[in-house]
Structures are given as C-alpha cells and as structure tokens.
Short mmCIF file of C-alpha atoms in Angstrom, two decimals:
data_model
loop_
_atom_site.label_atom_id
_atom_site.label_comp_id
_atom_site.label_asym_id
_atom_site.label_seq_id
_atom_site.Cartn_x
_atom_site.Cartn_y
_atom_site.Cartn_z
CA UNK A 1 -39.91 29.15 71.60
CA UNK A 2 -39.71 25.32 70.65
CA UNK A 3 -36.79 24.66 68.04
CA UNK A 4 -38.84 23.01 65.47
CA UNK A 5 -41.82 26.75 65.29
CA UNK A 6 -38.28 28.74 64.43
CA UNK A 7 -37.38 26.67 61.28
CA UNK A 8 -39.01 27.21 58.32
CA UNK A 9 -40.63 24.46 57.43
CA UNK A 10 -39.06 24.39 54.05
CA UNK A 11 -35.51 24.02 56.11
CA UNK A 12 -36.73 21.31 58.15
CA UNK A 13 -36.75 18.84 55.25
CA UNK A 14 -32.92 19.96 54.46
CA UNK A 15 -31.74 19.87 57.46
CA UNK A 16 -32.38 16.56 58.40
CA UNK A 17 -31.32 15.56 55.52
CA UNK A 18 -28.35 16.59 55.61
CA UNK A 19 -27.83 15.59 59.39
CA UNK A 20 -28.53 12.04 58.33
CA UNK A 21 -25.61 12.50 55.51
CA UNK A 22 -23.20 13.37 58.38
CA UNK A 23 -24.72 10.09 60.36
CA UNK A 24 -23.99 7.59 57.43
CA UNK A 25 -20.84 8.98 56.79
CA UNK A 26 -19.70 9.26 60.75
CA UNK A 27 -20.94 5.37 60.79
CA UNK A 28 -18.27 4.43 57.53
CA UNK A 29 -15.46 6.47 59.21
CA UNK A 30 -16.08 5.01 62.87
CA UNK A 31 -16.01 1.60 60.82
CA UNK A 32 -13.00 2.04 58.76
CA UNK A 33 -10.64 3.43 61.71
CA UNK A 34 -10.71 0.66 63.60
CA UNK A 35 -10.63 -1.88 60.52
CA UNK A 36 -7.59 -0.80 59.49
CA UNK A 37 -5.78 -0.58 62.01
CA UNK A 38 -6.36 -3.86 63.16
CA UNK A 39 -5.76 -5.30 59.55
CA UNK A 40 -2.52 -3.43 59.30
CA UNK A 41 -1.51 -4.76 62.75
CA UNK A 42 -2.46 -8.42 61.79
CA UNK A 43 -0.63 -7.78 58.55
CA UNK A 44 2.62 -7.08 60.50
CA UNK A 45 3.40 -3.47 60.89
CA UNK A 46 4.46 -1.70 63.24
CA UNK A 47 2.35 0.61 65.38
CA UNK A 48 4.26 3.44 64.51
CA UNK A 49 3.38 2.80 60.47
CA UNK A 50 -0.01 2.08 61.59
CA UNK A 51 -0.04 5.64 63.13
CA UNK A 52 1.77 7.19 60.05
CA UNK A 53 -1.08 5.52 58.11
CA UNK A 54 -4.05 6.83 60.62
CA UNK A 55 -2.69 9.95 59.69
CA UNK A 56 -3.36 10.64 56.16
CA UNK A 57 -6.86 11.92 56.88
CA UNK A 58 -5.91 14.49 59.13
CA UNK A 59 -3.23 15.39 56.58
CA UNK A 60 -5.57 15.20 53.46
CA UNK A 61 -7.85 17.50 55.66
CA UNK A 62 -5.10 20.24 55.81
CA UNK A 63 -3.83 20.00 52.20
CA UNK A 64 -6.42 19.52 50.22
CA UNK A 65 -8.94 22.21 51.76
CA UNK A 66 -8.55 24.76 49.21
CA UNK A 67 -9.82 21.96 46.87
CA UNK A 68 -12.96 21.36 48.57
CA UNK A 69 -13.94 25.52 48.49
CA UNK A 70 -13.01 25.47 44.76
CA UNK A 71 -14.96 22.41 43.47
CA UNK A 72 -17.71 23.13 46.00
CA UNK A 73 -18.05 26.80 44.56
CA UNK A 74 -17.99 24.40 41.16
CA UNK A 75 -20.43 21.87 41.36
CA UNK A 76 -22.60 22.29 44.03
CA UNK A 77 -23.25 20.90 47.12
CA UNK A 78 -25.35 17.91 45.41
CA UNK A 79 -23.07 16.44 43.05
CA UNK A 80 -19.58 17.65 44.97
CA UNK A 81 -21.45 14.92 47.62
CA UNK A 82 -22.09 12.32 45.07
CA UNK A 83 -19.04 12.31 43.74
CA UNK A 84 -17.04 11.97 46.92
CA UNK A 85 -19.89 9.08 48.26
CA UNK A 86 -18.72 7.07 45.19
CA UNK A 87 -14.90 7.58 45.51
CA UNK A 88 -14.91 6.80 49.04
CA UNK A 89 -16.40 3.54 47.91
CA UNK A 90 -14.61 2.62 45.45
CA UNK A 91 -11.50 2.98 48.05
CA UNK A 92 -12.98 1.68 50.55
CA UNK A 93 -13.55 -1.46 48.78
CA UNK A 94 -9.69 -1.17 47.52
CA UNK A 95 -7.93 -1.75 50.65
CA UNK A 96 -9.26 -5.32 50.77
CA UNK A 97 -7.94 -6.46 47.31
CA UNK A 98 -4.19 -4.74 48.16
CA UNK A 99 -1.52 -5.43 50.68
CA UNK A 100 1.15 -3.05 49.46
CA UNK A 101 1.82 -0.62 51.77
CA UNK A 102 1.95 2.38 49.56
CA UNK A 103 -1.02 1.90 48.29
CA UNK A 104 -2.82 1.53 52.10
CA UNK A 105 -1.17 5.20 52.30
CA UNK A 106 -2.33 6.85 49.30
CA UNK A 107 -5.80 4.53 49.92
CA UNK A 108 -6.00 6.36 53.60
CA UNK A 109 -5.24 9.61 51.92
CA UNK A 110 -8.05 9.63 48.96
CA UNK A 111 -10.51 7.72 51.73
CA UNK A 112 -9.88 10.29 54.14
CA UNK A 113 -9.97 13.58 51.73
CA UNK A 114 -13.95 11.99 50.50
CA UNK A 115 -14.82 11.65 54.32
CA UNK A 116 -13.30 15.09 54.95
CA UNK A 117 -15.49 16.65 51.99
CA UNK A 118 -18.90 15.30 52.99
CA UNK A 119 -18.06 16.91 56.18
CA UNK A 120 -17.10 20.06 54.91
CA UNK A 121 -20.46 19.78 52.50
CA UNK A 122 -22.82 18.26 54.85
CA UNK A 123 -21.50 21.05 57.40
CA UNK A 124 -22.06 24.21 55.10
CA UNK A 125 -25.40 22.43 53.79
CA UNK A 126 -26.85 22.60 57.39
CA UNK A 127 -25.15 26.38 58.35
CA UNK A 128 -26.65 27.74 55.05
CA UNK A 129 -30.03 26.65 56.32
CA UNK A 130 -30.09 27.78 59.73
CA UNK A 131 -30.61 31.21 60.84
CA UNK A 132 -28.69 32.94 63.65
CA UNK A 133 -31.63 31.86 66.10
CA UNK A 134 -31.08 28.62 66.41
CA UNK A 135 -28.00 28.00 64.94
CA UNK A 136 -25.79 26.83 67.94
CA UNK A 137 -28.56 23.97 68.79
CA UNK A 138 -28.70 22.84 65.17
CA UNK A 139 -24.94 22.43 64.78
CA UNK A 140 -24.82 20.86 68.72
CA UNK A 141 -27.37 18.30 66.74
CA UNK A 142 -25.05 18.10 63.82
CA UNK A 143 -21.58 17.22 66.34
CA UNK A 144 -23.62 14.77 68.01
CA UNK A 145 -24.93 12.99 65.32
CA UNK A 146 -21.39 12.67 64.19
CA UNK A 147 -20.10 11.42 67.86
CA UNK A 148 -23.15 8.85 67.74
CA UNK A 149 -22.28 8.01 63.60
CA UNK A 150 -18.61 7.01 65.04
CA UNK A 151 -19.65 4.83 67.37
CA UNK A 152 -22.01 3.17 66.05
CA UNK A 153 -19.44 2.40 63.24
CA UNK A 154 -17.30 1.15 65.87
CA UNK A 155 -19.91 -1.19 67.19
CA UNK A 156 -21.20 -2.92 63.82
CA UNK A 157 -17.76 -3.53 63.21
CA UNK A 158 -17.36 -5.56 66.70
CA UNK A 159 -20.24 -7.95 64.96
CA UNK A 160 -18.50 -8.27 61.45
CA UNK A 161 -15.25 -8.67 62.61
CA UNK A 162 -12.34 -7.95 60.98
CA UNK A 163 -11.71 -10.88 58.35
CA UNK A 164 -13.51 -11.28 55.34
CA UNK A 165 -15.21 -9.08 52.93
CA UNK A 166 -18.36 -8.61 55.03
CA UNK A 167 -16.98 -5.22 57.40
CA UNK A 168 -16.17 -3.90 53.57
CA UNK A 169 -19.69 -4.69 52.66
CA UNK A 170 -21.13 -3.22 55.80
CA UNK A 171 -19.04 -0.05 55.60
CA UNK A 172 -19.67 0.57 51.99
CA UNK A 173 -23.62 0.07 52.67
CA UNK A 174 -23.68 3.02 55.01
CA UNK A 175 -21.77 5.21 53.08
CA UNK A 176 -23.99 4.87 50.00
CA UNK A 177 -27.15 5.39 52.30
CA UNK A 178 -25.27 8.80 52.26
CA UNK A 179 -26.95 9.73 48.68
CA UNK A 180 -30.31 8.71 50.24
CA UNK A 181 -30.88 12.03 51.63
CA UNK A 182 -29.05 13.81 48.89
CA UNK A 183 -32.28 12.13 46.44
CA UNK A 184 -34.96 13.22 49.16
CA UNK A 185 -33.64 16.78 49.49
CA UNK A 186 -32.86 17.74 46.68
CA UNK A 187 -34.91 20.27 46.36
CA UNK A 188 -33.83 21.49 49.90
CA UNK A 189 -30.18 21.57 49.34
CA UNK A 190 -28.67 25.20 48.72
CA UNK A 191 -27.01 26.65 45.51
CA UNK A 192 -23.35 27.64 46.84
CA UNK A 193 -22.31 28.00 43.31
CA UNK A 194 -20.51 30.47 42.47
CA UNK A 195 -17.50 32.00 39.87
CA UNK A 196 -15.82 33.99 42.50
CA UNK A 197 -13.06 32.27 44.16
CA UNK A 198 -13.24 32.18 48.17
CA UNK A 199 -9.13 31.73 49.28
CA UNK A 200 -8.84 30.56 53.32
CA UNK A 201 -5.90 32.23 54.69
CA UNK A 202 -8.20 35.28 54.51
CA UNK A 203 -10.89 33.44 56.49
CA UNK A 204 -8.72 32.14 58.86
CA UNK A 205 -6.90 35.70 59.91
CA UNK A 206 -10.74 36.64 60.13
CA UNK A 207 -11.67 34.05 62.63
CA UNK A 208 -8.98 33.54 65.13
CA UNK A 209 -10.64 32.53 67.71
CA UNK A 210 -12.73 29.64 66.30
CA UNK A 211 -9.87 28.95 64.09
CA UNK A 212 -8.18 28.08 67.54
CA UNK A 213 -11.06 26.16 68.74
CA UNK A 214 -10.73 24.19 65.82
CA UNK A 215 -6.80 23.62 66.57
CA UNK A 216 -7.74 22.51 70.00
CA UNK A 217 -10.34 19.96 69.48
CA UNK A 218 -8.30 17.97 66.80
CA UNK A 219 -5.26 18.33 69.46
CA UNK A 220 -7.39 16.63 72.03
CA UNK A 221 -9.82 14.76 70.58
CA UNK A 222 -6.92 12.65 68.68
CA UNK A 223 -4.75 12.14 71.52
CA UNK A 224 -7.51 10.96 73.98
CA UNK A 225 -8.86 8.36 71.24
CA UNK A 226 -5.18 6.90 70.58
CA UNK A 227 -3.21 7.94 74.27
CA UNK A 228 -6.21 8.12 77.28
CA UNK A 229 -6.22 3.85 77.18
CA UNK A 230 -2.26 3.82 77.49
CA UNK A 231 -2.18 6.23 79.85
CA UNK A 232 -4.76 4.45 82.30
CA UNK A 233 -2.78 1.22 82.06
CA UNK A 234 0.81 2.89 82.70
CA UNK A 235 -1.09 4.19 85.85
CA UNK A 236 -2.54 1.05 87.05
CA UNK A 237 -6.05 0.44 84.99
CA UNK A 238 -6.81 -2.72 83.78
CA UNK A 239 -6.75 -2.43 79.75
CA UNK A 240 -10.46 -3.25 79.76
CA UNK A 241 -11.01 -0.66 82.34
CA UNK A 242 -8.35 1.97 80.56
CA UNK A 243 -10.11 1.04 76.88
CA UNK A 244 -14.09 1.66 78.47
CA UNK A 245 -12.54 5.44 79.74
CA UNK A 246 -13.49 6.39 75.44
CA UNK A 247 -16.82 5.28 75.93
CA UNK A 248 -17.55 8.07 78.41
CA UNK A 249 -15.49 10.28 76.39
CA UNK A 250 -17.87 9.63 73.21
CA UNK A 251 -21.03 9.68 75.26
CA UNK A 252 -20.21 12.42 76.54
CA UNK A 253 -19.26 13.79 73.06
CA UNK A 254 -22.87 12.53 71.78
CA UNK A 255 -24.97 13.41 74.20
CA UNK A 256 -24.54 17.36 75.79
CA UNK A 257 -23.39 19.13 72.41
CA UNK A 258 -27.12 20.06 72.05
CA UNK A 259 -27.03 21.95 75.04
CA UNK A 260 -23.12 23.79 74.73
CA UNK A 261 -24.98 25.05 71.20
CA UNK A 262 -28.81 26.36 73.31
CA UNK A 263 -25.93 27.82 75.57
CA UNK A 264 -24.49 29.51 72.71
CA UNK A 265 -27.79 30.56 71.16
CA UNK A 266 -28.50 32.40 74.25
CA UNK A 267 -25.70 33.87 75.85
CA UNK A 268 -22.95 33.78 72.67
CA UNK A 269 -20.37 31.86 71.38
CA UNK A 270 -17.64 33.43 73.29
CA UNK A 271 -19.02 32.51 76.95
CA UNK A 272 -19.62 29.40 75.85
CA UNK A 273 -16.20 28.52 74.79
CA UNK A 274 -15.16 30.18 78.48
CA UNK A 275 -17.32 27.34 79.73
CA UNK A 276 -15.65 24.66 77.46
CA UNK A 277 -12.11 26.17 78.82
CA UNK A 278 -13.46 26.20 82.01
CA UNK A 279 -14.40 21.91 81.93
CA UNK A 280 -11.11 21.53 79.93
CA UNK A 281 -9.03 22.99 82.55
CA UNK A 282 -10.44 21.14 85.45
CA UNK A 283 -11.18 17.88 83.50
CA UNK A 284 -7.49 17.59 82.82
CA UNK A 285 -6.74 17.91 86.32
CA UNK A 286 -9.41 15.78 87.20
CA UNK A 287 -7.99 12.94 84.83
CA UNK A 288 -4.63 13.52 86.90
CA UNK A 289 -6.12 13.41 90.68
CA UNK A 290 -8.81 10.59 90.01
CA UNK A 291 -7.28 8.22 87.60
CA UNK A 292 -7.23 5.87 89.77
CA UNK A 293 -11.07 6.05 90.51
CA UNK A 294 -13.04 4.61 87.70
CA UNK A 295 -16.35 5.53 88.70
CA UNK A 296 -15.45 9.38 89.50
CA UNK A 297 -13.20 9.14 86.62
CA UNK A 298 -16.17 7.82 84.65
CA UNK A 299 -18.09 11.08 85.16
CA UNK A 300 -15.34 13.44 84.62
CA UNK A 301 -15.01 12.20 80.90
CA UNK A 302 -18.27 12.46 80.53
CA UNK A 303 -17.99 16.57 80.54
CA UNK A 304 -14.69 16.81 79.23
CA UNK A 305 -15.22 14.58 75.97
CA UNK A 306 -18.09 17.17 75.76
CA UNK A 307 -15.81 20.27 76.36
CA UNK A 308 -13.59 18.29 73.57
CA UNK A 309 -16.38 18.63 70.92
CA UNK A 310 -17.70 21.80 71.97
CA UNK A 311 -14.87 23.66 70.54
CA UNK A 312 -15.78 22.39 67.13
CA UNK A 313 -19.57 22.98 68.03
CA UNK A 314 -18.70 26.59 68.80
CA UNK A 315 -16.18 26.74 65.94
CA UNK A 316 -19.02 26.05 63.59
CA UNK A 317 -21.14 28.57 64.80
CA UNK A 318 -18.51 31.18 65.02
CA UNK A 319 -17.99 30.59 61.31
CA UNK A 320 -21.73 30.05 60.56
CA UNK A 321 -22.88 33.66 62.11
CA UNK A 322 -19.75 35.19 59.98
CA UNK A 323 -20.15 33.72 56.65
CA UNK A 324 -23.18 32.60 53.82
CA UNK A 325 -22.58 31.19 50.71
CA UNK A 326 -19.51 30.05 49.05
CA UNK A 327 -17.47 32.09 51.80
CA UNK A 328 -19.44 29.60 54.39
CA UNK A 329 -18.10 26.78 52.78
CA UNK A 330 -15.01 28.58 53.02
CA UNK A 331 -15.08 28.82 56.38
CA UNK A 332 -15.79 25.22 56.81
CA UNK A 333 -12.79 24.29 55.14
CA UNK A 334 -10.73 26.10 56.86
CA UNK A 335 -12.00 24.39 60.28
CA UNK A 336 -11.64 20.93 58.78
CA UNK A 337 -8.17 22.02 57.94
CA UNK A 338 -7.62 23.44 61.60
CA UNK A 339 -8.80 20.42 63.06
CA UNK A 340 -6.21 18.44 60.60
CA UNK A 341 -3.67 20.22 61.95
CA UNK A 342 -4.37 19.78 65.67
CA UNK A 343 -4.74 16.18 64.94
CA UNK A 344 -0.73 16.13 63.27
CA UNK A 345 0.22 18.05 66.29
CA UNK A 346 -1.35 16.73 69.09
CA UNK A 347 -0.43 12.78 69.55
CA UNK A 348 3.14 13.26 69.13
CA UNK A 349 3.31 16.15 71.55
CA UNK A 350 1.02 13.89 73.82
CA UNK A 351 3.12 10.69 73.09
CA UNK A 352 6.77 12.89 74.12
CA UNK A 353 5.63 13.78 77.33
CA UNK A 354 3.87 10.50 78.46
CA UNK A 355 8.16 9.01 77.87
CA UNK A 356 9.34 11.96 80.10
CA UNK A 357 6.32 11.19 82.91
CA UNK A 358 4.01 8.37 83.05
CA UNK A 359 2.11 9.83 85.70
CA UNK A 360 2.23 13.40 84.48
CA UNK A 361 2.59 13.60 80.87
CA UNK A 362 -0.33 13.12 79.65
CA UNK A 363 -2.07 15.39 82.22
CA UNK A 364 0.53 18.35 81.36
CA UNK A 365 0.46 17.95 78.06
CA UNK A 366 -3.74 18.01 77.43
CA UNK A 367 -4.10 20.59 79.49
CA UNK A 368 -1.83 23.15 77.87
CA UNK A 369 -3.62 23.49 74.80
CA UNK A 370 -6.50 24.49 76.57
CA UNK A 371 -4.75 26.98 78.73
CA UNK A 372 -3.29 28.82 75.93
CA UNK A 373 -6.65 29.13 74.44
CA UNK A 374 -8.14 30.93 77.63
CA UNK A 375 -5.85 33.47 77.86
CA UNK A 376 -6.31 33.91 74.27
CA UNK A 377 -10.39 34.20 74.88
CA UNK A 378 -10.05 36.18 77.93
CA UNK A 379 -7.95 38.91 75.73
CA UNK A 380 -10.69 38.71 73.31
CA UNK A 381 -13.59 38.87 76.13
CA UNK A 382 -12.10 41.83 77.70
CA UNK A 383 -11.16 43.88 74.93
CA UNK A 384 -15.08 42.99 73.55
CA UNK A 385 -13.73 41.83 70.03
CA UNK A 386 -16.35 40.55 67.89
CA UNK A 387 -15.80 37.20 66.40
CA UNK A 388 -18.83 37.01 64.31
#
C-alpha cells in the first residue's frame, strides 16, 4: 500500500510541515558549524578552543533536556517552536557584533540548546502524527531531510563566504522560514500539553536499546565529521581527496534512511538495527583495508554514513512505537540527550587512539562502539525482549 493512501489526509498537511521545520533549521545549523569555526580560527584560537566551543551544543543537548519536556508539556509544540526560532536568531545574529570569547561559549551554548529544541519539537510533532504503519519511513524522511538541511547549509555558506554580515543574514533567513510551516499548520500541529510532569531517567531505563542507538550515532557521526579528513591525510589522501570522503558520508546519510525506516516498518526495529551493526562492523573495516582506494572507499561511506544515521532513524521509531503525548516528547529528549553524550564522548576517544596509531586508531576506535552494541542487540534478539 502506497505511503501517502495510509496517512490520513488530515496528517499529511502536519507532517510536511513539520518536516520542512526540521529542513530550515538543519540548513541554519549546517550554516553556522562551519561559520564559526572558521571565524574563530581566523580570529586566532586554537583548534582545541575551537573544539571546546563546537561542543556546547552537544553539551546543551544533554543538560538542558529535562527543560525541553517541561516547557514543551507547558506551552505547546507551537509557541515552544516560536520561541526558540526567535532566540536562535537573536544569537545567531550576536556572534557577529562580539569577539569575547566567553561570550562565543555561552552564544554556542543558547544557539545550540534552540537548535536542539526544534529538533526535539519538530521530532515529537511528526511521531505524534504517524501511526505504527508507516512510522519507520516517515522518520527515515524526517533523518534525511535533516542530512540534506546540513548540507545544504554547508553549501550556501561556500557562496557567502565567511566575512561580512551576509552568511548572518543568510543563516538567520532560513531559520525564520522555520515559523512558515508553524503558520500553515497550525491547525495540524498536536496538543502535547499537559500538567503531569514526564522525568527521563525513567524513559531511558525503559528504552535501552534505542537509548544506545542514540549513544552510538552521536559517537560516530561526530568523530567522522571532525576525524575521517585527518585520518585520510595521515594515511596518504590528498586533503581535497580526505575532505570529499564527508560528502559520501552525508549522501549516504541523505539518501537510504527512507529505506532502513520501510525496512523497519516491515520486519521491526530490532533487525534493522542488526543490519545497521552489520554495515557498521564491516564499514569500519572497510575504511581500514581500502583507505587507500578512493573510489571503493567512496562507496563504502556511502552505506556506512547511512548505518551512522540509521541508529537515530531506528532510535526514533523505537521511542515513537513506545510513547504518545507528552511522554513522546519525553522520549525525544532523552535521545537528543543520548546523542549529546555520544558526541562529548566520541572525538576525544577517536582523537587518543589516532596519537597511539595513525594507521589503526581510527579504525579500532569506530568500530568498537558498534561492536558493543551488537552483542548488546543480539542478547536482546535472543532472549525476544520487546523494546517497544
């Protein structure tokens, strides 16, 4: 049965609606990432403050989750959006009147925690609207249109540039064309309101196994996006050559989440994160046996940048089967705040072992993560645990 005859057609509207929120918003943080860094760098800092800085997102993410549930549960979906649209702005648009340092960290930090909570929003908005049918290829949509949103950030900025006002401008644009959708909708976005208070360690405990997911995909994700280019020039790549290996990574990303979520529609979440295990395991040693290959290389990113985001994908789903409501966003939360904490953990594990091996570091270290999840989903498989 074709994907568009399951949805109610009174879901359609929402859900694209709220797809094109995660777009616009995927677009400002694919813009700002690279902006910043490159401003901090021209401004004179190190690369390890320029890391500390890229940071504060992933560390807003992890802190400041329980905030998200409890003003979500508040306000609303609608205006919890609106707000964070117009603070993210108004930071945004802060960094380029400042060059104090503490303020570029608490700037990252507020910047990052709006980004983080349209994510959170935009993601329960879409799982409150979708039924268990079709769930997994509605939230494949949803990763990809957030892979594509980063990307295209990335490439708008390579036509502003750096310098000037006009990146600030651009960046700004897209995230207001966030509240576009919010004004179309708004009829079609759910009530998640709620007086009861939904607290995430609870959710978490519940969820292991996508909780895990989560962990994994900020642990890789992070470390390919800042470590794969260094990696492929300390073993002999060109840095034009080493740089291009993302763009597979992110096509990849982009392009087959659609499919890991039909996958997961059909056969269950479970075998499809065996699959994603399966592609992590043998992309990782693929990376190590073929790095000096481009072309082979080329196609073996392809699959693992889309094992990468298929643990979120799956996560997602996991969570969206479990949970409804104000638990749902809940649940969300608690992934963003997963994936935070991969993203801490991951680069510096990634960056310790590329100083004890060039040549095997990196390969060692990205695929243990993934290792240690399949023997954690095989002891769930065989037992035949539910996880939703």
């Amino acid at each position: 049965m074709k994907l568009i005859n399951i949805l109610e057609n009174k879901n359609i509207i929402g859900i694209v609606a709220a797809l094109c929120c995660v777009a616009a918003t995927g677009i400002g943080f694919g813009l700002s990432l690279p902006l910043l860094s490159i401003l901090m760098k021209n401004m004179g800092y190190s690369s390890s403050v320029i890391g500390l800085n890229t940071a504060m997102p992933a560390l807003a993410a992890m802190l400041l989750s329980p905030l998200f549930v409890k003003y979500l549960e508040k306000y609303g979906l609608k205006f919890f959006i609106f707000f964070c649209v117009v603070v993210s702005i108004l930071s945004f648009f802060s960094f380029y009147f400042t060059q104090v340092l503490l303020f570029w960290f608490l700037l990252r930090f507020i910047f990052g925690a709006c980004l983080d909570a349209i994510f959170v929003a935009s993601e329960t908005w879409i799982a409150e609207l979708s039924n268990d049918q079709i769930r997994g290829r509605i939230m494949g949509i949803f990763s990809s249109c957030l892979s594509i949103g980063y990307f295209t950030g990335a490439g708008i900025l390579t036509i502003t540039g750096s310098q000037g006002l006009l990146p600030f401008i651009v960046g700004s644009i897209f995230l207001a064309l966030v509240l576009v959708p919010l004004f179309i909708a708004k009829n079609k976005i759910p009530n998640i309101t709620t007086e009861e208070k939904t607290p995430l360690i609870p959710i978490i405990l519940s969820t292991p196994i996508a909780m895990f997911a989560a962990v994994v995909y900020g642990y890789l994700e992070t470390s390919a996006f800042n470590l794969l280019p260094i990696f492929g020039e300390k073993n002999g790549l060109t840095e034009r050559v080493s740089v291009s290996l993302l763009i597979s990574v992110g096509l990849g990303q982009a392009c087959l989440q659609y499919f890991i979520g039909a996958v997961a529609d059909k056969y269950g979440a479970l075998k499809s994160l065996f699959v994603c295990v399966l592609l992590g395991i043998l992309g990782a040693i693929g990376i190590k046996l073929f790095i000096l290959q481009p072309i082979v290389l080329y196609a073996i990113l392809f699959f693992w940048g889309a094992c990468i985001s298929g643990f979120y994908t799956l996560a997602l789903i996991i969570v969206g089967n479990k949970y409804q409501g104000s638990s749902l966003a809940g649940g969300n939360s608690a992934i963003v705040a997963m994936f935070g904490l991969g993203s801490l953990i991951g680069p510096p594990i990634v960056g310790v072992s590329m100083l004890y091996s060039d040549t095997n570091g990196f390969f060692l270290a990205i695929l243990f993560p993934v290792a240690v999840y399949g023997v954690e989903l095989s002891r769930v498989m065989l037992k035949g645990e539910r996880v939703s």
